Coordinates of N, CA and C in Angstrom, one line a residue:
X1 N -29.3 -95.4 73.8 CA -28.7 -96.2 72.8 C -29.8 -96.9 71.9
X2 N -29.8 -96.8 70.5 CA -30.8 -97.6 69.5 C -30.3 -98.4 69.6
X3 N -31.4 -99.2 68.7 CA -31.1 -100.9 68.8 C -30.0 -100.8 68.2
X4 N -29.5 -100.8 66.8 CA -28.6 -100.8 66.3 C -27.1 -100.5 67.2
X5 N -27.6 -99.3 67.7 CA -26.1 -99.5 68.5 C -26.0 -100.5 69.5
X6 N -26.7 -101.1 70.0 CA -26.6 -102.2 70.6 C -26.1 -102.9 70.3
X7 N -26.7 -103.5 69.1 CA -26.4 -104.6 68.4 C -24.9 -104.7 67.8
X8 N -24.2 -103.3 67.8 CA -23.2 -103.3 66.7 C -22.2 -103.4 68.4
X9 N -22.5 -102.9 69.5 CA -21.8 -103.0 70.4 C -21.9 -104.6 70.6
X10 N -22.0 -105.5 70.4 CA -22.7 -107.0 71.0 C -21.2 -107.6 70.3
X11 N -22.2 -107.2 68.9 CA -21.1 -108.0 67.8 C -19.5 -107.1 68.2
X12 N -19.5 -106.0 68.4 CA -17.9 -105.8 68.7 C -17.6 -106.5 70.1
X13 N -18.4 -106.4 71.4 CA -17.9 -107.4 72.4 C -17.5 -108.6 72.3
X14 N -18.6 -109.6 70.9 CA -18.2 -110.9 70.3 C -17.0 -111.1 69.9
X15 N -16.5 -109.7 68.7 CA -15.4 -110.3 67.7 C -14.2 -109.8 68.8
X16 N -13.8 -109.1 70.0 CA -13.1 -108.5 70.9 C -12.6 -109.9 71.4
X17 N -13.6 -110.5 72.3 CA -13.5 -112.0 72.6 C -13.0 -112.7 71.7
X18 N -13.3 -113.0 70.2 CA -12.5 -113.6 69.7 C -11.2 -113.5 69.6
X19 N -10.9 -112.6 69.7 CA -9.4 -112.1 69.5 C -8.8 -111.5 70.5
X20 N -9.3 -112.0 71.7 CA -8.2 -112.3 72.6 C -7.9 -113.7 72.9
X21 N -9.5 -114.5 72.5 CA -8.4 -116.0 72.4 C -7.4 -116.0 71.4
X22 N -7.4 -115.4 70.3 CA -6.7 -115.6 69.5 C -5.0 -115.1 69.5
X23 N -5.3 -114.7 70.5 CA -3.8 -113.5 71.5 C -3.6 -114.8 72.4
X24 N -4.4 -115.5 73.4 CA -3.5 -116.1 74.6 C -3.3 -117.0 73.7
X25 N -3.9 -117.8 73.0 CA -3.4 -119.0 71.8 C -2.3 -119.0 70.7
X26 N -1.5 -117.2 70.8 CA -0.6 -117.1 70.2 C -0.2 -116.9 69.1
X27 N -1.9 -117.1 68.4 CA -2.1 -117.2 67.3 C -1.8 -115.9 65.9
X28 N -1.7 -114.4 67.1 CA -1.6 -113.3 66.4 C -0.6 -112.6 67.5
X29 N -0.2 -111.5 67.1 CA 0.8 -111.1 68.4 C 0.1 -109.5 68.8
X30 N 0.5 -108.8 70.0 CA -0.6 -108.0 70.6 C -0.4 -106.5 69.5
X31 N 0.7 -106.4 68.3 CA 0.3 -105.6 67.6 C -0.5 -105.8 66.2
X32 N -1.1 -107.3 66.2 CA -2.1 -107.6 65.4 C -3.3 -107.6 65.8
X33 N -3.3 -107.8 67.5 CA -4.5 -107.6 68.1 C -4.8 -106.1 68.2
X34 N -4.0 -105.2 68.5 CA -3.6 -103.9 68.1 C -4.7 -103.0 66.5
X35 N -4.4 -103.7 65.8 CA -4.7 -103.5 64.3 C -6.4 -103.7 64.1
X36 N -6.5 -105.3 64.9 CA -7.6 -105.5 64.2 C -8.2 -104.8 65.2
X37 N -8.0 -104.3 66.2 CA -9.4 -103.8 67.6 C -9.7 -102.6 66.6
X38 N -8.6 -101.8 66.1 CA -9.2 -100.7 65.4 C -9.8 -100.7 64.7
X39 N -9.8 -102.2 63.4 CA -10.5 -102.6 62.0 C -11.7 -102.6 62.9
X40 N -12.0 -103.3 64.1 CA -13.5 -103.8 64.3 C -14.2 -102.1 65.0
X41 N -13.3 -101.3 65.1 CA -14.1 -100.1 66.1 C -14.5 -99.6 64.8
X42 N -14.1 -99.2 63.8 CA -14.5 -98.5 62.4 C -15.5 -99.3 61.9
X43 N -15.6 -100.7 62.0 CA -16.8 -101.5 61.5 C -18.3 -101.4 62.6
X44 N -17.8 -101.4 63.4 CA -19.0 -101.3 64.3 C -19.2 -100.2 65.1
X45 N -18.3 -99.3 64.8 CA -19.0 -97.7 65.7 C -19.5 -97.9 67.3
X46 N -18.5 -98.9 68.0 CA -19.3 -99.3 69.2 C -19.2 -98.1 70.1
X47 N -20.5 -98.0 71.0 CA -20.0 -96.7 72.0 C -19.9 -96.6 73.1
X48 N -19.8 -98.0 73.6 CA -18.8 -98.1 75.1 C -17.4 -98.9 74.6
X49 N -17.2 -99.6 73.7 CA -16.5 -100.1 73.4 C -15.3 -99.1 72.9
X50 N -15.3 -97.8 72.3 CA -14.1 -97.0 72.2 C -13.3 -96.6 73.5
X51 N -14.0 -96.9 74.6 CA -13.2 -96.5 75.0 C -11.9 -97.6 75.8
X52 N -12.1 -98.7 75.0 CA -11.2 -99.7 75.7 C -10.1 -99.3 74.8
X53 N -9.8 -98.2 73.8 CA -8.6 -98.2 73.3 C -7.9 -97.3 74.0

């Protein structure tokens, strides 16, 4: 893994965590959580991280 993919894997673990608080808080519902996991996989190309979908 390059740095970069590291890095892009970190930040997708970060913004993941954001938005599951933002799921138990109620704040979005799990087919907005749905939407955005995909927005953040196309932004960050993570490569352990695909396979949590």
């Amino acid at each position: 893994m390059t740095e970069k993919q590291g890095r892009n894997e970190i930040e997708y673990r970060l913004s993941l965590l954001k938005l599951n608080e933002l799921l138990e808080l109620k704040l979005i519902t799990s087919e907005e959580y749905k939407k955005m996991q995909k927005k953040l996989i196309r932004k960050y190309k993570p490569i352990i991280g695909v396979l949590d979908v």
